[in-house]
mmCIF file of C-alpha atoms and ligand atoms in Angstrom:
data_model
loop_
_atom_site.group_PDB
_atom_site.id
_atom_site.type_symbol
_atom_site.label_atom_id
_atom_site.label_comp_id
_atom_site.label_asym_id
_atom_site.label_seq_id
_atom_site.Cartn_x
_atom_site.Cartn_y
_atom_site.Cartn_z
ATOM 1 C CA UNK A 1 3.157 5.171 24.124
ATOM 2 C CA UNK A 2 0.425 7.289 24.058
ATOM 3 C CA UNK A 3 0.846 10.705 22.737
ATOM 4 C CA UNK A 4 -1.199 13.721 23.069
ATOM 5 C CA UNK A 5 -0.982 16.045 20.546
ATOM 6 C CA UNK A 6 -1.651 19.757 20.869
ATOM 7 C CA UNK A 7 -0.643 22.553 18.264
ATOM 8 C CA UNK A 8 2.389 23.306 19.989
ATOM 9 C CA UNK A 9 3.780 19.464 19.812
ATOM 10 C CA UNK A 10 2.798 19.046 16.213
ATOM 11 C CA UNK A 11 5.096 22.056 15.214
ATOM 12 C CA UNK A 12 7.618 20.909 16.922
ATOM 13 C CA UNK A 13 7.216 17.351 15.395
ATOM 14 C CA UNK A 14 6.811 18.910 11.819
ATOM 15 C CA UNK A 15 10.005 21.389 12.452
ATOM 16 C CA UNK A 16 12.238 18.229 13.909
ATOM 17 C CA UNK A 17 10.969 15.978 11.016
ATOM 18 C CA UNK A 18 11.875 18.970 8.163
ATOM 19 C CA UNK A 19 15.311 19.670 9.660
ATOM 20 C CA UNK A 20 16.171 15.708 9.143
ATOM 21 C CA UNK A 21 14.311 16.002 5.830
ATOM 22 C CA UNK A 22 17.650 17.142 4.009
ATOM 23 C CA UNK A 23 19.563 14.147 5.446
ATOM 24 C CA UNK A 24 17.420 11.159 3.420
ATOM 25 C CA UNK A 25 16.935 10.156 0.215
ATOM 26 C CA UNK A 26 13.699 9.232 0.867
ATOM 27 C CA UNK A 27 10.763 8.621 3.414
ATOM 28 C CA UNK A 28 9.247 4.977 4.120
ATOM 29 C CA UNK A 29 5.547 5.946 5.556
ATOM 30 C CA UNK A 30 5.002 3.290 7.892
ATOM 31 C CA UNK A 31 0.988 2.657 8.230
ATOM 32 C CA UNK A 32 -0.842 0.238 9.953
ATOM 33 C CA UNK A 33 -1.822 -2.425 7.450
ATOM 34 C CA UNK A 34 -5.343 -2.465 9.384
ATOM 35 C CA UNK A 35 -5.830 0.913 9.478
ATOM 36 C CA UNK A 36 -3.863 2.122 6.557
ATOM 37 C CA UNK A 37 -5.914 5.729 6.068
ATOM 38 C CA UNK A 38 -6.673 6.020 10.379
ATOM 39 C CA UNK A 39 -3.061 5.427 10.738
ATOM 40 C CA UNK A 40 -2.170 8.369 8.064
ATOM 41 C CA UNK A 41 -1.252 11.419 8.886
ATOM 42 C CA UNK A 42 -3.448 14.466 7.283
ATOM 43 C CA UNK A 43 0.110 16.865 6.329
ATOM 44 C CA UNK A 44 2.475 14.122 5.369
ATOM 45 C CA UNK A 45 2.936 15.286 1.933
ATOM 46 C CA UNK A 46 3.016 18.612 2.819
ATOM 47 C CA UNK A 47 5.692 17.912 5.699
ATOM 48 C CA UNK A 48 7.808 15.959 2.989
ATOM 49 C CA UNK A 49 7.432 17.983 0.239
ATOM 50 C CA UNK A 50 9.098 16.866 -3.030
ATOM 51 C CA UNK A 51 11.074 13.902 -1.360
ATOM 52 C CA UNK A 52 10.434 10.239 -2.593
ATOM 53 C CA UNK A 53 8.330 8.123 -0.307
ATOM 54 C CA UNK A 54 7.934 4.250 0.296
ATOM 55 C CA UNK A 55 4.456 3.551 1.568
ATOM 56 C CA UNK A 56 4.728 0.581 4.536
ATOM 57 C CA UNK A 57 1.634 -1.143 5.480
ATOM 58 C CA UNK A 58 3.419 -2.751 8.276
ATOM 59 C CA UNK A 59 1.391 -5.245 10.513
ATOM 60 C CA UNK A 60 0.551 -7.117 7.699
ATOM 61 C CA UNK A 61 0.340 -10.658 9.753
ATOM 62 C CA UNK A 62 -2.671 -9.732 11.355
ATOM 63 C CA UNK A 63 -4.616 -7.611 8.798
ATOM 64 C CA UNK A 64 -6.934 -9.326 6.714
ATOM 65 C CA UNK A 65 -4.965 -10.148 3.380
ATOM 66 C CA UNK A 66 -7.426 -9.809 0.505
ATOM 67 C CA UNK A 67 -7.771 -6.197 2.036
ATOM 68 C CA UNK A 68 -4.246 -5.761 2.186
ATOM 69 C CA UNK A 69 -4.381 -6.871 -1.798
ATOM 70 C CA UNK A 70 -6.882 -3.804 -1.986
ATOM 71 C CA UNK A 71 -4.857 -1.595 -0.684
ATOM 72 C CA UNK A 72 -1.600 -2.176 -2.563
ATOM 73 C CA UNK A 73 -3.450 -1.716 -5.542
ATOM 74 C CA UNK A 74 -5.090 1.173 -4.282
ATOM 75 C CA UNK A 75 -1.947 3.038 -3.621
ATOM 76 C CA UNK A 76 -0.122 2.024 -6.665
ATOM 77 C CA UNK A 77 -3.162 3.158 -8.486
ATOM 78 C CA UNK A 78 -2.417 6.770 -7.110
ATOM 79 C CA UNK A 79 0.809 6.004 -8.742
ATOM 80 C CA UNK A 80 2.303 5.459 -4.923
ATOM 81 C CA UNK A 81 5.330 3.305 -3.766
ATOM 82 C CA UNK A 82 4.030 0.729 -1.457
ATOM 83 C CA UNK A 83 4.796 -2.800 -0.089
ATOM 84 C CA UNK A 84 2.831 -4.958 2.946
ATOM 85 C CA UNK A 85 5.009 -6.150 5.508
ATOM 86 C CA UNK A 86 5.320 -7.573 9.036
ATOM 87 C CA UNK A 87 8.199 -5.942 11.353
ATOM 88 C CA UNK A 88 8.113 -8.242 13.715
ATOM 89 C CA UNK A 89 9.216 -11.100 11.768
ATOM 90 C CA UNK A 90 10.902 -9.303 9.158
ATOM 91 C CA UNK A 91 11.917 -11.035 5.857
ATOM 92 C CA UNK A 92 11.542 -7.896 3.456
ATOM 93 C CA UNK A 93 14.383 -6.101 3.582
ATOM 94 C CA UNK A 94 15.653 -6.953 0.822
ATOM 95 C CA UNK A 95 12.359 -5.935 -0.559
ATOM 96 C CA UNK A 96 12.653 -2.537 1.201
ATOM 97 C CA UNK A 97 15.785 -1.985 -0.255
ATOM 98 C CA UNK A 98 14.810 -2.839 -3.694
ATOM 99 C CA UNK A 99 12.286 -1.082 -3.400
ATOM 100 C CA UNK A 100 14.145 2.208 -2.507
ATOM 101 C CA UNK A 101 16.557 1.833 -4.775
ATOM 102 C CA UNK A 102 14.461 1.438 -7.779
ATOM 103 C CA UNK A 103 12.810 4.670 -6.759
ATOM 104 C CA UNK A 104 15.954 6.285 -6.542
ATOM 105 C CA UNK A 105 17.086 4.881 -9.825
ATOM 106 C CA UNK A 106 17.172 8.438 -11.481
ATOM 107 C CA UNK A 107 18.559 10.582 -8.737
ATOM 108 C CA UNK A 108 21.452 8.179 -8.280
ATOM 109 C CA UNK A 109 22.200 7.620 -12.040
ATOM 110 C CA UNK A 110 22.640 11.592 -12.059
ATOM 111 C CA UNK A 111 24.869 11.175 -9.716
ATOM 112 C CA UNK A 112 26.974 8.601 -11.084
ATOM 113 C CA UNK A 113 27.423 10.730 -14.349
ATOM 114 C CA UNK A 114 28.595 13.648 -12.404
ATOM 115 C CA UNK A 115 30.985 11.262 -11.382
ATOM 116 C CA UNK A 116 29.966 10.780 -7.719
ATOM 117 C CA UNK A 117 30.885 7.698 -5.402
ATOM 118 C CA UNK A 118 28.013 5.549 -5.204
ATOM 119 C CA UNK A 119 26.474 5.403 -1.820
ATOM 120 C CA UNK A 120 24.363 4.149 0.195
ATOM 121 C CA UNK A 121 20.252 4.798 -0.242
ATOM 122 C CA UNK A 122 19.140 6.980 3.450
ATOM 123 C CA UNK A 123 15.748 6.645 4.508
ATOM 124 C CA UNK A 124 13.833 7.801 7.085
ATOM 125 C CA UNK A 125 10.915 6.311 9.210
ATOM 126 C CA UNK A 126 7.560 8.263 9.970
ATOM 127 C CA UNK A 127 4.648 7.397 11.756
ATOM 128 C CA UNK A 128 1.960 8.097 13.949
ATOM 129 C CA UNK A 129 2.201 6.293 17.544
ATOM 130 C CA UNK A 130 2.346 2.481 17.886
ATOM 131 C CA UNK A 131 2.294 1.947 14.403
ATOM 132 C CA UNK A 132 5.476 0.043 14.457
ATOM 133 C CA UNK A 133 8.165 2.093 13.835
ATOM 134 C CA UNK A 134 10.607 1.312 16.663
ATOM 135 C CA UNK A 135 9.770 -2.497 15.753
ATOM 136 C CA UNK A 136 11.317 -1.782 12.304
ATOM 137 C CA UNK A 137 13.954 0.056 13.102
ATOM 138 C CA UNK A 138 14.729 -2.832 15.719
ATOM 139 C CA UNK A 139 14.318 -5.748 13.113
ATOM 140 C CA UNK A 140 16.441 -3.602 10.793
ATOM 141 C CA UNK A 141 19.215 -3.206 13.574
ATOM 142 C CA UNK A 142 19.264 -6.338 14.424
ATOM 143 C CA UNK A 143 19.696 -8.001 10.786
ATOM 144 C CA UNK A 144 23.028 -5.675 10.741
ATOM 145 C CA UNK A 145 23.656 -4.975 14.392
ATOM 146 C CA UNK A 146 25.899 -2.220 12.835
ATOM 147 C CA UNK A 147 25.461 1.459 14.186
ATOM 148 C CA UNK A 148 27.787 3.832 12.724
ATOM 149 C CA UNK A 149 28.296 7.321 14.073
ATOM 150 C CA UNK A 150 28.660 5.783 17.763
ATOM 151 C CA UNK A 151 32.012 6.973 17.999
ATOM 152 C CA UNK A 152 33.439 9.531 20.204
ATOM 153 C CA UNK A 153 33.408 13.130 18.171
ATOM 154 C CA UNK A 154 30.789 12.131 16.049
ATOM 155 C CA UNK A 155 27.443 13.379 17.039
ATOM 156 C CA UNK A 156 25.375 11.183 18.865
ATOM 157 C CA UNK A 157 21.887 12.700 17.634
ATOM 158 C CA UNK A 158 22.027 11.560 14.135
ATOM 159 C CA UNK A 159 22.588 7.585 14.027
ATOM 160 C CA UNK A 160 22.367 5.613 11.207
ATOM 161 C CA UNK A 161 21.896 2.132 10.913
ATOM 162 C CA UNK A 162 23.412 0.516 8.610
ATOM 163 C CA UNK A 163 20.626 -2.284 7.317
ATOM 164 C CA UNK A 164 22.557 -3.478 4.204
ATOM 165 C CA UNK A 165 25.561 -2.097 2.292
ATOM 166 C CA UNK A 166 22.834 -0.678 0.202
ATOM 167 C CA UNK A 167 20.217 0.844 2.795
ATOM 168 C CA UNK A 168 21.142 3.702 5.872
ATOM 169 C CA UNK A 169 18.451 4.093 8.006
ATOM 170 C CA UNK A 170 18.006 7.182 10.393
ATOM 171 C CA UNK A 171 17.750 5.438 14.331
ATOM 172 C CA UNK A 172 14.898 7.948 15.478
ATOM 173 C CA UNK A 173 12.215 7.640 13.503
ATOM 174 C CA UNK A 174 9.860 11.052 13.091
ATOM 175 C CA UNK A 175 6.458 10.637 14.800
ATOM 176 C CA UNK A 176 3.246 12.127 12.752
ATOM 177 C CA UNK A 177 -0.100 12.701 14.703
ATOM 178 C CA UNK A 178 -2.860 10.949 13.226
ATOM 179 C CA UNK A 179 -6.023 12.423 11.850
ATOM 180 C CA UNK A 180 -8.388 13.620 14.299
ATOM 181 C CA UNK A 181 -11.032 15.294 12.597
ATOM 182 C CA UNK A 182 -13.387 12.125 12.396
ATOM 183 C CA UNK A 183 -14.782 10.384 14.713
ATOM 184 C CA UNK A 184 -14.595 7.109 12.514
ATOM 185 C CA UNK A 185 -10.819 7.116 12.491
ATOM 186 C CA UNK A 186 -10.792 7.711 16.559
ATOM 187 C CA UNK A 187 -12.895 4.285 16.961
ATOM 188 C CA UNK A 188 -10.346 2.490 14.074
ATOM 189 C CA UNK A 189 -7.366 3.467 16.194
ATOM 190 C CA UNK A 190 -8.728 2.596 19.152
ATOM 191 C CA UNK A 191 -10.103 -0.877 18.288
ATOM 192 C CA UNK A 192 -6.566 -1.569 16.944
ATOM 193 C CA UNK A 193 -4.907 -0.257 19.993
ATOM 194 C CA UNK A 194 -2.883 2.779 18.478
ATOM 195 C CA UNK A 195 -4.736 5.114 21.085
ATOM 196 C CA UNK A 196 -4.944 3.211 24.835
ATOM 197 C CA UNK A 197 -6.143 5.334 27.157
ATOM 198 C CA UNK A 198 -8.998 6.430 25.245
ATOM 199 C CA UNK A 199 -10.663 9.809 25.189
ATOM 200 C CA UNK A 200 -13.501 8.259 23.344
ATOM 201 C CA UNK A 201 -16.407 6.105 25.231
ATOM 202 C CA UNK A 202 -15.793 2.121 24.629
ATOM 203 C CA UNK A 203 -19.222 1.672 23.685
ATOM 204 C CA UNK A 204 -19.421 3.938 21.295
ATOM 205 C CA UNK A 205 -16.275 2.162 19.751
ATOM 206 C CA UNK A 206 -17.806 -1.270 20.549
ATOM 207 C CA UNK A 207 -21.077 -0.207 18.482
ATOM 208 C CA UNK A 208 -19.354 0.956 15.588
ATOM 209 C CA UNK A 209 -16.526 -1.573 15.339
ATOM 210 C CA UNK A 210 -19.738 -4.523 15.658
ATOM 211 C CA UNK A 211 -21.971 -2.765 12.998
ATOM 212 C CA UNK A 212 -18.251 -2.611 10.831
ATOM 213 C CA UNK A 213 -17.703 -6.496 11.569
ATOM 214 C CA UNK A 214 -21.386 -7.658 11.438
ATOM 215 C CA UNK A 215 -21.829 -6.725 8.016
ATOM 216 C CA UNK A 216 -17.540 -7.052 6.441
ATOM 217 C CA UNK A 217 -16.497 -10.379 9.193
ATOM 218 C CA UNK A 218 -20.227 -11.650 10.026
ATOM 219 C CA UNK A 219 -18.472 -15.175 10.101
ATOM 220 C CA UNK A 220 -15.426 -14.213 12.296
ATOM 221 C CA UNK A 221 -17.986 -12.950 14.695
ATOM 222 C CA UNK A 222 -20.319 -16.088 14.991
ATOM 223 C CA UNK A 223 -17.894 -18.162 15.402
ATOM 224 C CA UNK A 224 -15.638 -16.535 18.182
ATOM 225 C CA UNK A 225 -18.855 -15.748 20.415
ATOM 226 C CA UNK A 226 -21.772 -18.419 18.976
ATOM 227 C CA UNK A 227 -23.772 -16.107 17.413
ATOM 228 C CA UNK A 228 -27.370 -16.893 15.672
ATOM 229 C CA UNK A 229 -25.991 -14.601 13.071
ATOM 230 C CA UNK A 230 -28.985 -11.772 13.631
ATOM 231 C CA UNK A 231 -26.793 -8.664 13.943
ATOM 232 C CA UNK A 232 -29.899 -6.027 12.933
ATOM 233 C CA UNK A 233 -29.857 -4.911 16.734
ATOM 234 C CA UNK A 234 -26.390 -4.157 18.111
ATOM 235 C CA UNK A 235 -27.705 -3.955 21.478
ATOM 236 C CA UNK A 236 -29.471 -7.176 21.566
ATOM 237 C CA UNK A 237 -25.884 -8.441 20.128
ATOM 238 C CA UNK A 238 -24.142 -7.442 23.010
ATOM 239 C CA UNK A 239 -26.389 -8.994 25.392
ATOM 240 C CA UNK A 240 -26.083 -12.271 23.100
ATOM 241 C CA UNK A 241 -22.134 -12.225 23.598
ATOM 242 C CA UNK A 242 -22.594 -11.209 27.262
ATOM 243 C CA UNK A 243 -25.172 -13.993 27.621
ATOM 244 C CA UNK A 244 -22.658 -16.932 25.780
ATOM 245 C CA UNK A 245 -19.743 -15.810 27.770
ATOM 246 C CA UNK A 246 -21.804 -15.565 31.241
ATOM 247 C CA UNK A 247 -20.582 -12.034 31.794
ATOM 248 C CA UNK A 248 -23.430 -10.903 33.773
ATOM 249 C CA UNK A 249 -23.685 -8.611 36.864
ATOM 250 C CA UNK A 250 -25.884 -8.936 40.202
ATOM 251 C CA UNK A 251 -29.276 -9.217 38.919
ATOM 252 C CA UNK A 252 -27.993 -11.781 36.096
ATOM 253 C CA UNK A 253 -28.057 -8.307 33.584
ATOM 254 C CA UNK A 254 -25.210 -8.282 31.320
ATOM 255 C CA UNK A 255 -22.194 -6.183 32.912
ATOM 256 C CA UNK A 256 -21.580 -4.289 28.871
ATOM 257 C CA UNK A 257 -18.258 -3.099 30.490
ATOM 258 C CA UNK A 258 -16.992 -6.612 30.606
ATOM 259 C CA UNK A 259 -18.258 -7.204 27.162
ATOM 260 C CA UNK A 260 -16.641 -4.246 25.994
ATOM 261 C CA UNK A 261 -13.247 -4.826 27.305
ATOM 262 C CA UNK A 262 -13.470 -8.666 26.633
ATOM 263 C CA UNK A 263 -14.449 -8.091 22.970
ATOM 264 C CA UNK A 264 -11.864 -5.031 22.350
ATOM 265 C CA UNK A 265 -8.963 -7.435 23.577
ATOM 266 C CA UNK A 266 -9.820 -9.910 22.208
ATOM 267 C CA UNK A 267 -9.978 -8.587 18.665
ATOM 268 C CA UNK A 268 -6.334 -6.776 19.166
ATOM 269 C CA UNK A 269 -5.268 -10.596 19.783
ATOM 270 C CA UNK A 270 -6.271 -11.771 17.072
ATOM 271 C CA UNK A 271 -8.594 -13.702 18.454
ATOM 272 C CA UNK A 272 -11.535 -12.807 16.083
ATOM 273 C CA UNK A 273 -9.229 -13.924 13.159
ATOM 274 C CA UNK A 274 -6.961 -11.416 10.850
ATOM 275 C CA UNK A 275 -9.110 -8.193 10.731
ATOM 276 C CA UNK A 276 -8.853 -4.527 8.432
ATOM 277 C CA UNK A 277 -10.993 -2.362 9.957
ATOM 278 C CA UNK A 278 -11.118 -0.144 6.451
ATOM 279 C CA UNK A 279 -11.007 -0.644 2.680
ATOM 280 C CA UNK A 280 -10.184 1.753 -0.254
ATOM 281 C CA UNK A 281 -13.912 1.692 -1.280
ATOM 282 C CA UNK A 282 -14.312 3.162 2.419
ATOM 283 C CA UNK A 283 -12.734 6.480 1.022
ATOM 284 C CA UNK A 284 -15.289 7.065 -1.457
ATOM 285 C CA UNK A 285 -17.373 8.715 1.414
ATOM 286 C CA UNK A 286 -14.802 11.036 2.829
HETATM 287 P P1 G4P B 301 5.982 2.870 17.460
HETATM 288 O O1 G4P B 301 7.465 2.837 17.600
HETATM 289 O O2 G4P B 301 5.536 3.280 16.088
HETATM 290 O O3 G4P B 301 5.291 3.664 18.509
HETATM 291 O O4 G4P B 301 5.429 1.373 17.599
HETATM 292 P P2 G4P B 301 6.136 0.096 18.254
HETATM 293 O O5 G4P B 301 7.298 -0.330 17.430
HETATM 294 O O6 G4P B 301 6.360 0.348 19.702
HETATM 295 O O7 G4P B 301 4.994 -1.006 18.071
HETATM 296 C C1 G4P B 301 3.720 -0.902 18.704
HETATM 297 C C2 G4P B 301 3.160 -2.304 18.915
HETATM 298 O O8 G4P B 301 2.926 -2.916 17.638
HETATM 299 C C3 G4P B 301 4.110 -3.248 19.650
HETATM 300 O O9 G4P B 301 3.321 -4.130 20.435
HETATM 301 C C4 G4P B 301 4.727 -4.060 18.525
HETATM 302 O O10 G4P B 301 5.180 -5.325 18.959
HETATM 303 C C5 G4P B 301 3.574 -4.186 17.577
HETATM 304 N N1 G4P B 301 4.024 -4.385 16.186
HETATM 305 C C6 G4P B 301 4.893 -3.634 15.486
HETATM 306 N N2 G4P B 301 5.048 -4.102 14.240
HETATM 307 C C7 G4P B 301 4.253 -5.194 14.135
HETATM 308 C C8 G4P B 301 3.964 -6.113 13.073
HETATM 309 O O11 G4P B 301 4.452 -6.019 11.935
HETATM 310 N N3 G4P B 301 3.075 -7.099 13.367
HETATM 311 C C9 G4P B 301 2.487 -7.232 14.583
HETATM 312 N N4 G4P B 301 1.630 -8.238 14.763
HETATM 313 N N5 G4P B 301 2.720 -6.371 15.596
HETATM 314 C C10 G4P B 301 3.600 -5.368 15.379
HETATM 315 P P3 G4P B 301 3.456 -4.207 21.981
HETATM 316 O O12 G4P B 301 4.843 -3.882 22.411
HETATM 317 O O13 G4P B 301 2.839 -5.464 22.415
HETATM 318 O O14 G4P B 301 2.630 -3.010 22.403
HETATM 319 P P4 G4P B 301 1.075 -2.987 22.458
HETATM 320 O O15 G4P B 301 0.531 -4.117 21.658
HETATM 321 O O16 G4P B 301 0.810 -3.093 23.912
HETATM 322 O O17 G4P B 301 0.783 -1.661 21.846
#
């Protein structure tokens, strides 16, 4: 799904996402594990205020996993919830729920001393497009194929899915807009596939996203497309990769569109090897 946002649909966004605010005990911040800063939104802690959060780096199968160390520890360093997982083979919940309920811990204790039932933890999912959300909610479902509130005179807008006896999880999850102030997170959320029909020219994302991997995957890169392993001109690189793959055009020049397209798939499938296309040390220079 590709969204476009204008000012109008991101106040609309933030006022749907603050009405369902007072329903949840807490928000689980579903990133991209690849991407986790590109994939952020810019207001989510104004938008959520006070109310606990879970940090997600979902997608974690095909990020790179010594960066996904990095970025655990970079969140938890900010004194952030956070755990790395992979929604479409889902074996956290457990870990999700844990999770959430040791960062409830004090808000439900109060509430056991006031003499309250004990209850379920309610969460809510936000995101920016294609980050995975529906996937989650899906592998959630489907652990605990339970939906309550499907039942005539009981509103069908707010569903929750039941995920364990522990964990309620709101069915529509709230969709953020991402970041789209620089021009470095356009090209990371395009090379990962979060934005498809892109605004942005693919060589300009094909430059930047080979001058990222030539100097943090140089190895992933020779050995996908036989590379020498000189990557000081990226022009002369894509001619090299055109060259090896014989994608050339009448005239035996190298057709760059092909080369473009070939390489962008090709590194959304994995092909390249498990890529993050940003670290925590990145952020020193924003
Ligand atoms: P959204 O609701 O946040 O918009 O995202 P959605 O669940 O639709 O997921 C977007 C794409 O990301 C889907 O691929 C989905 O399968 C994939 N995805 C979600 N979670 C994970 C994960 O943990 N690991 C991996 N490897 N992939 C995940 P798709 O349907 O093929 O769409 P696309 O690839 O054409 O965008």
């Amino acid at each position: 799904m590709t969204v476009q946002w204008f000012p109008g649909h991101m106040a609309k966004a933030r006022r749907q996402i603050e009405e369902k605010l007072k329903l949840v005990d807490i928000i689980f911040e579903l990133l991209d594990a690849r991407i986790p800063y590109s994939s952020s939104n810019p207001m989510m802690n104004e938008i959520i205020k006070h109310k606990p959060k879970l940090v997600i780096l979902n997608k974690a199968d095909i990020a790179d996993p010594e960066a996904t160390k990095k970025w655990v520890a970079y969140y938890e360093a900010k004194g952030q919830h956070v755990i790395a997982i992979d929604s479409l083979h889902l074996n956290s919940i457990k870990q999700i729920t844990d999770k959430s309920k040791g960062i409830l811990k004090e808000k439900f204790e109060k509430e056991k001393a006031k003499g309250l039932r004990p209850r379920p933890v309610r969460a809510m999912i936000l995101g920016i497009p294609n980050v995975g959300k529906s996937t989650l909610i899906n592998s959630l479902a489907k652990r605990k194929a339970a939906m309550t509130g499907n039942r005539p005179g009981v509103t069908k807008a707010q569903q929750w899915i039941k995920v364990e006896r522990e964990l309620e999880l709101l069915d529509t999850p709230g969709v953020l807009w991402p970041k789209f102030e620089d021009q470095r997170v356009g090209y990371n959320l395009a090379v990962t596939g979060a934005i498809k029909d892109t605004i942005l020219f693919l060589d300009d994302i094909m430059l930047y996203t080979l001058d990222y991997l030539s100097r943090r995957y140089p190895s992933h890169l020779i050995a996908r497309y036989r590379l020498k392993g000189e990557f000081g001109d990226k022009v002369a690189l894509l001619d090299e990769i055109g060259l090896n793959r014989g994608f050339l055009a009448t005239g035996g020049v190298v057709n760059y569109e092909k080369v473009y397209e070939t390489v962008l798939r090709e590194i959304r499938d994995v092909k390249l090897g498990r890529l993050t296309f940003e670290l925590p040390e990145d952020m020193d220079e924003r």
